[in-house]
Short mmCIF file of C-alpha atoms in Angstrom, two decimals:
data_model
loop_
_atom_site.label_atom_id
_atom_site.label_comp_id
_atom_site.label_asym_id
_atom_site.label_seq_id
_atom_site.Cartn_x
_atom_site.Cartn_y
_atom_site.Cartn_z
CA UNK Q 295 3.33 -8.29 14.77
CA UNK Q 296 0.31 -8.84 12.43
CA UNK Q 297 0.26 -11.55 10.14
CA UNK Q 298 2.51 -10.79 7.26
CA UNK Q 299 0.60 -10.08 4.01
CA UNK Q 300 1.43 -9.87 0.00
CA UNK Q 301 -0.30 -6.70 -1.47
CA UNK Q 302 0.80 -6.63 -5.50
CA UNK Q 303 0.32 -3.03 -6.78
CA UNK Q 304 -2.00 -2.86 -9.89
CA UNK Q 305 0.52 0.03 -11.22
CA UNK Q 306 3.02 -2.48 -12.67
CA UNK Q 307 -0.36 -4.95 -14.21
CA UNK Q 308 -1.36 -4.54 -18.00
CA UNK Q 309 -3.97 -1.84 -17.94
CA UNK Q 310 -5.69 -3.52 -20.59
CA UNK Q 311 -7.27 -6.44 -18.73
CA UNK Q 312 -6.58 -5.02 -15.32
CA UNK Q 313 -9.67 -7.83 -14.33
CA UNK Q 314 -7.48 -10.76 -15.63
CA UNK Q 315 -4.68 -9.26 -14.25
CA UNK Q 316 -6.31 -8.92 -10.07
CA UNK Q 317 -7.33 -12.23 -10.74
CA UNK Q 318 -3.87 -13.74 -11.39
CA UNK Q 319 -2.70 -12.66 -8.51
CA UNK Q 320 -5.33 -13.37 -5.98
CA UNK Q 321 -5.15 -16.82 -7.43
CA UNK Q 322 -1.46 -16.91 -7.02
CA UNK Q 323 -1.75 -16.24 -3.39
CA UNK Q 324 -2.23 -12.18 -3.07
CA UNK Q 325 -3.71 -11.39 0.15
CA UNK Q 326 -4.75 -7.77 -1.07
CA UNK Q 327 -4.70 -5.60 -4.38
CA UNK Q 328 -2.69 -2.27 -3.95
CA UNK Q 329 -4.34 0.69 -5.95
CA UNK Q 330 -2.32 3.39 -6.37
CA UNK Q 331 -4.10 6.61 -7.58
CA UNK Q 332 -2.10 9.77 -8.81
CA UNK Q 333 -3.15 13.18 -9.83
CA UNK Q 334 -0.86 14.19 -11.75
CA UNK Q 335 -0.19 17.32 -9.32
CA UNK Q 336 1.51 15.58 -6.16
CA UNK Q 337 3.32 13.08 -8.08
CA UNK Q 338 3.96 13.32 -11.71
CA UNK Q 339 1.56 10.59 -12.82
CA UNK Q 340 -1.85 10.09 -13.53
CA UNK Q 341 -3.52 6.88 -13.04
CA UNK Q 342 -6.88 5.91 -12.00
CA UNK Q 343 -9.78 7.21 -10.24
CA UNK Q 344 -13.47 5.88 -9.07
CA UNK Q 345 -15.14 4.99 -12.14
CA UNK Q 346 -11.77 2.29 -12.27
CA UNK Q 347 -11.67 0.96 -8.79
CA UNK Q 348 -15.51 0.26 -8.72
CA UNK Q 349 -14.84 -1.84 -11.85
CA UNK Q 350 -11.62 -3.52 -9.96
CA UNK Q 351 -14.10 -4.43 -7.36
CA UNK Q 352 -16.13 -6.67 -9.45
CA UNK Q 353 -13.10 -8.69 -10.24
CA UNK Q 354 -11.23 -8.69 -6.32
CA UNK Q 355 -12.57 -11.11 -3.80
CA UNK Q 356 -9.48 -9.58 -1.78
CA UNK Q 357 -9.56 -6.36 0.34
CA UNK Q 358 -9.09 -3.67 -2.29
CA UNK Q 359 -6.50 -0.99 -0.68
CA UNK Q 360 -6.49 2.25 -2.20
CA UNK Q 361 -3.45 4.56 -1.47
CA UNK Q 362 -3.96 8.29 -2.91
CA UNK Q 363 -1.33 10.26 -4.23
CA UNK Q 364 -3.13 13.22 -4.81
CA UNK Q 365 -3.12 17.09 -3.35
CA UNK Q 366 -6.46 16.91 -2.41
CA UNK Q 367 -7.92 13.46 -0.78
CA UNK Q 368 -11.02 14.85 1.38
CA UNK Q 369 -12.06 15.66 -1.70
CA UNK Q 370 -12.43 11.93 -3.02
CA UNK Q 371 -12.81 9.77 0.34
CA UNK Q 372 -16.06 8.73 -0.57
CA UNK Q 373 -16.22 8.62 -3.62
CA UNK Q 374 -13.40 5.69 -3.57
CA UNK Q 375 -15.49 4.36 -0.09
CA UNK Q 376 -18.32 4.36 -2.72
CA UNK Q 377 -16.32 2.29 -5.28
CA UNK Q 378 -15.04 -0.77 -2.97
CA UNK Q 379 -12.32 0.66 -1.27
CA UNK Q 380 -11.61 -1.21 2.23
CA UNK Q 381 -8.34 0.61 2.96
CA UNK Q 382 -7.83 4.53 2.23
CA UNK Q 383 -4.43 5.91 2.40
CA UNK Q 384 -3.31 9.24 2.13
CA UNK Q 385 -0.24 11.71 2.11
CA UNK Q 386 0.22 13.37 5.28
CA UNK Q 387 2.34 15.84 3.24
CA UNK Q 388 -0.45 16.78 1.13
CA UNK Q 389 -3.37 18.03 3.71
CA UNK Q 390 -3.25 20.39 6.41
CA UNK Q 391 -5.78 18.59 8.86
CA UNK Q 392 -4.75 14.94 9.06
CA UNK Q 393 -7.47 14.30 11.99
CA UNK Q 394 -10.55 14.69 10.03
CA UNK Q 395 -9.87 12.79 6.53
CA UNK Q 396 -9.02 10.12 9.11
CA UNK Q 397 -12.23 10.53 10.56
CA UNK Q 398 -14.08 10.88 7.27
CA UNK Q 399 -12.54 7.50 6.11
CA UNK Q 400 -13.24 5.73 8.92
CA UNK Q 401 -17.11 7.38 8.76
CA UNK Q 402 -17.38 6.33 5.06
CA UNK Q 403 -16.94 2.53 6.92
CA UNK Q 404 -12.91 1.79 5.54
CA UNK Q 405 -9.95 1.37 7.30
CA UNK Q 406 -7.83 4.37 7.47
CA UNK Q 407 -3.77 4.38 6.51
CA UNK Q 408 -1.49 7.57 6.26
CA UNK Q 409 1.90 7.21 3.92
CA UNK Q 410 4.91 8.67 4.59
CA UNK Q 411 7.25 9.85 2.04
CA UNK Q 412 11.07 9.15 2.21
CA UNK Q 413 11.70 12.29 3.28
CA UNK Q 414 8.94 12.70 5.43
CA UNK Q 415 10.04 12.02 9.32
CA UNK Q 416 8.07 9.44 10.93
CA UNK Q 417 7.27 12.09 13.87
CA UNK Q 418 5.17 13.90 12.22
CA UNK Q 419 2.77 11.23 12.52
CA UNK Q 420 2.99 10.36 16.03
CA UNK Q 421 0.17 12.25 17.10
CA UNK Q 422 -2.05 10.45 14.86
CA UNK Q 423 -1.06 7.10 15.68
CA UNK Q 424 -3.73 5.76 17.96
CA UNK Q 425 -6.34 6.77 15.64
CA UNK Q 426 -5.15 4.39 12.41
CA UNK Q 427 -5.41 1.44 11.51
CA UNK Q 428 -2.26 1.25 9.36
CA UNK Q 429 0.95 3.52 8.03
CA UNK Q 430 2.33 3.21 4.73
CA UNK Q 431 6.04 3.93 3.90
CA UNK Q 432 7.32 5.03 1.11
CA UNK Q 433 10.85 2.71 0.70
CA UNK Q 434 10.96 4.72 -2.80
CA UNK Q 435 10.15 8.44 -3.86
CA UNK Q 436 6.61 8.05 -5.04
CA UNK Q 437 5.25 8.10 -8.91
CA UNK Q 438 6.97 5.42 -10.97
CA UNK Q 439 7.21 1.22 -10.47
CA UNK Q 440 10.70 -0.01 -10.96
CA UNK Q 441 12.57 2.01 -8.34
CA UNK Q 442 15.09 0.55 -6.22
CA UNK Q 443 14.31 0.72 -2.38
CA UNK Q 444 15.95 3.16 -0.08
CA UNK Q 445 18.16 1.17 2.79
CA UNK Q 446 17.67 4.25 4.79
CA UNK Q 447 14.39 3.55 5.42
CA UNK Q 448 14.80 0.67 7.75
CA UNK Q 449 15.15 2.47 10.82
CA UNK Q 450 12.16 3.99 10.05
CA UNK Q 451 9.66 1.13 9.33
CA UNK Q 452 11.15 -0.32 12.97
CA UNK Q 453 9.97 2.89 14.22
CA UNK Q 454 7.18 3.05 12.93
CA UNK Q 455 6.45 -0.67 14.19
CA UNK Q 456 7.18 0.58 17.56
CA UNK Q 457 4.48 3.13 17.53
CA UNK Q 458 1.66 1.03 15.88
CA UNK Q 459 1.98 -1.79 18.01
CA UNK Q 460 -0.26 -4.54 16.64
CA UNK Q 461 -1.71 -3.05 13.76
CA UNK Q 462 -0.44 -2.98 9.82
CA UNK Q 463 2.85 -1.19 8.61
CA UNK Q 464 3.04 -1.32 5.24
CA UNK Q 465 5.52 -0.79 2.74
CA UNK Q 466 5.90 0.25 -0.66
CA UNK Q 467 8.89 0.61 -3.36
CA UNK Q 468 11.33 -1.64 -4.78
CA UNK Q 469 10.44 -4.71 -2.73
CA UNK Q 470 11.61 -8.22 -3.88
CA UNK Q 471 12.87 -11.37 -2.78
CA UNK Q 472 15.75 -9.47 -1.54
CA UNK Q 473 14.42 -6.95 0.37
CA UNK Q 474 11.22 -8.60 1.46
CA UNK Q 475 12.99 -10.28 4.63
CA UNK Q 476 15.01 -6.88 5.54
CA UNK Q 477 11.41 -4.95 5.87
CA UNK Q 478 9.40 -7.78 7.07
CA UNK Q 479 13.00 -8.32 10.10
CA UNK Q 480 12.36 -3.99 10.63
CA UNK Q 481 8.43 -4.95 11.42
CA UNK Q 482 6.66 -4.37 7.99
CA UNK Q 483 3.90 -6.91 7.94
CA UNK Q 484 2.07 -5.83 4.66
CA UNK Q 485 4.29 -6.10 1.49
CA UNK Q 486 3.35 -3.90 -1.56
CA UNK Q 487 5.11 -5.74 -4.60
CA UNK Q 488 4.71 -3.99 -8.40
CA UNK Q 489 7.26 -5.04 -10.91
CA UNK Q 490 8.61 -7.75 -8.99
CA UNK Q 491 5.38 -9.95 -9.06
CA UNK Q 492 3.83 -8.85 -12.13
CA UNK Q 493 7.07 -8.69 -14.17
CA UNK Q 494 8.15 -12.20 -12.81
CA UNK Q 495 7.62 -15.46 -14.81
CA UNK Q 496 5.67 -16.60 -12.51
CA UNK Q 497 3.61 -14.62 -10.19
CA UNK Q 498 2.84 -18.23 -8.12
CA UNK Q 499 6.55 -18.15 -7.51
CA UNK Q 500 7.15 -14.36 -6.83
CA UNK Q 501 4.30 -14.30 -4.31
CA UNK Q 502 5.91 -17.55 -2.29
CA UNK Q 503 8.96 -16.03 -2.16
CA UNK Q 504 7.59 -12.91 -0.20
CA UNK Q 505 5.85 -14.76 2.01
CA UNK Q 506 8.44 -16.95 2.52
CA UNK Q 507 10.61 -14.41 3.96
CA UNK Q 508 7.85 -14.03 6.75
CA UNK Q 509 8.11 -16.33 10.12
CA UNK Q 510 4.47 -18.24 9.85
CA UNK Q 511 5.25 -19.31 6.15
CA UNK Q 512 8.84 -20.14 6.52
CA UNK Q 513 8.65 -22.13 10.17
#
């Protein structure tokens, strides 16, 4: 498995110093900032878009991974590319031709990821597997920080570990100190974290105790 990496998700920062807020965590020990763009039309939110993330970039010496919640992401690969994306995610629920915004990602020179929902079976990505570089699952129903993560999904991460051999599985949605060891046991090697780190006391403290539950920190 991949090294095993801490990925706080801007959504649960203070929007109003988003800079100071990516630069508390890097400094804490983040090993990438999760971006996570709504519409407004595939989940209920709306969050960010380009003009944001290019400003995020001047304050991230960490890859900046964007994951798009939106109905329409060919629409807006690079135009997030353009910004300082390294990783683009997208739904595979919400486009019809999975093969060519993977493509287009990987043209616009970032590292392509496709996120599952809960509900979404992990076999409907199979075909697409040896072309990316990393799957994201859902361990919550997508649109709102806070959530509690969905037990269920453990069979699926070590599933999905199974079919991506040596590249990233990533997960997102209620993880914590609790939960980080159950995912990162099922084969989940990058760790989104919202509330948990940026609603802790200490973000030093939340970030060492996700990595902790990973076999290189904790030996």
């Amino acid at each position: 498995m991949p090294p095993v990496r801490i990925a706080p998700s801007i959504l649960s920062s203070d929007f109003s110093k988003l800079g100071d807020e990516i630069r508390s965590v890097i400094e804490a020990g983040a090993d990438w900032i999760h971006v996570d763009v709504m519409d407004g039309h595939f989940t209920p939110n709306i969050t960010i878009g380009p003009p944001v993330v290019a400003c995020l970039r001047e304050h991230c010496s960490v890859p900046l991974d964007v994951h798009l919640m939106i109905t329409d992401p060919a629409a807006y690969i690079e135009d997030f590319a353009n910004a300082g994306a390294d990783i683009i995610s997208f739904h595979v629920e919400a486009v019809n031709h999975p093969h060519r915004i993977i493509n287009k990602i990987k043209d616009c020179g970032c590292k392509a990821g496709i996120a599952l929902n809960p509900g979404t079976s992990q076999e409907e990505i199979e075909f697409l597997a040896e072309n990316l570089d990393m799957v994201l699952i859902m361990t919550v129903n997508p649109g709102f920080g806070g959530q509690k993560f969905i037990p269920e999904m453990v069979r699926k991460i070590q599933y999905v570990r199974a079919m991506m051999g040596e590249r990233d599985v990533q997960v997102d949605g209620g993880i914590d100190q609790t939960t980080a060891p159950v995912v990162i046991q099922a084969g989940a090697n990058v760790l989104v974290a919202g509330s948990y780190v940026y609603k802790h006391p200490s973000r030093l403290e939340a970030i060492d105790s996700l990595k902790a539950a990973a076999p290189e920190y904790s030996s």
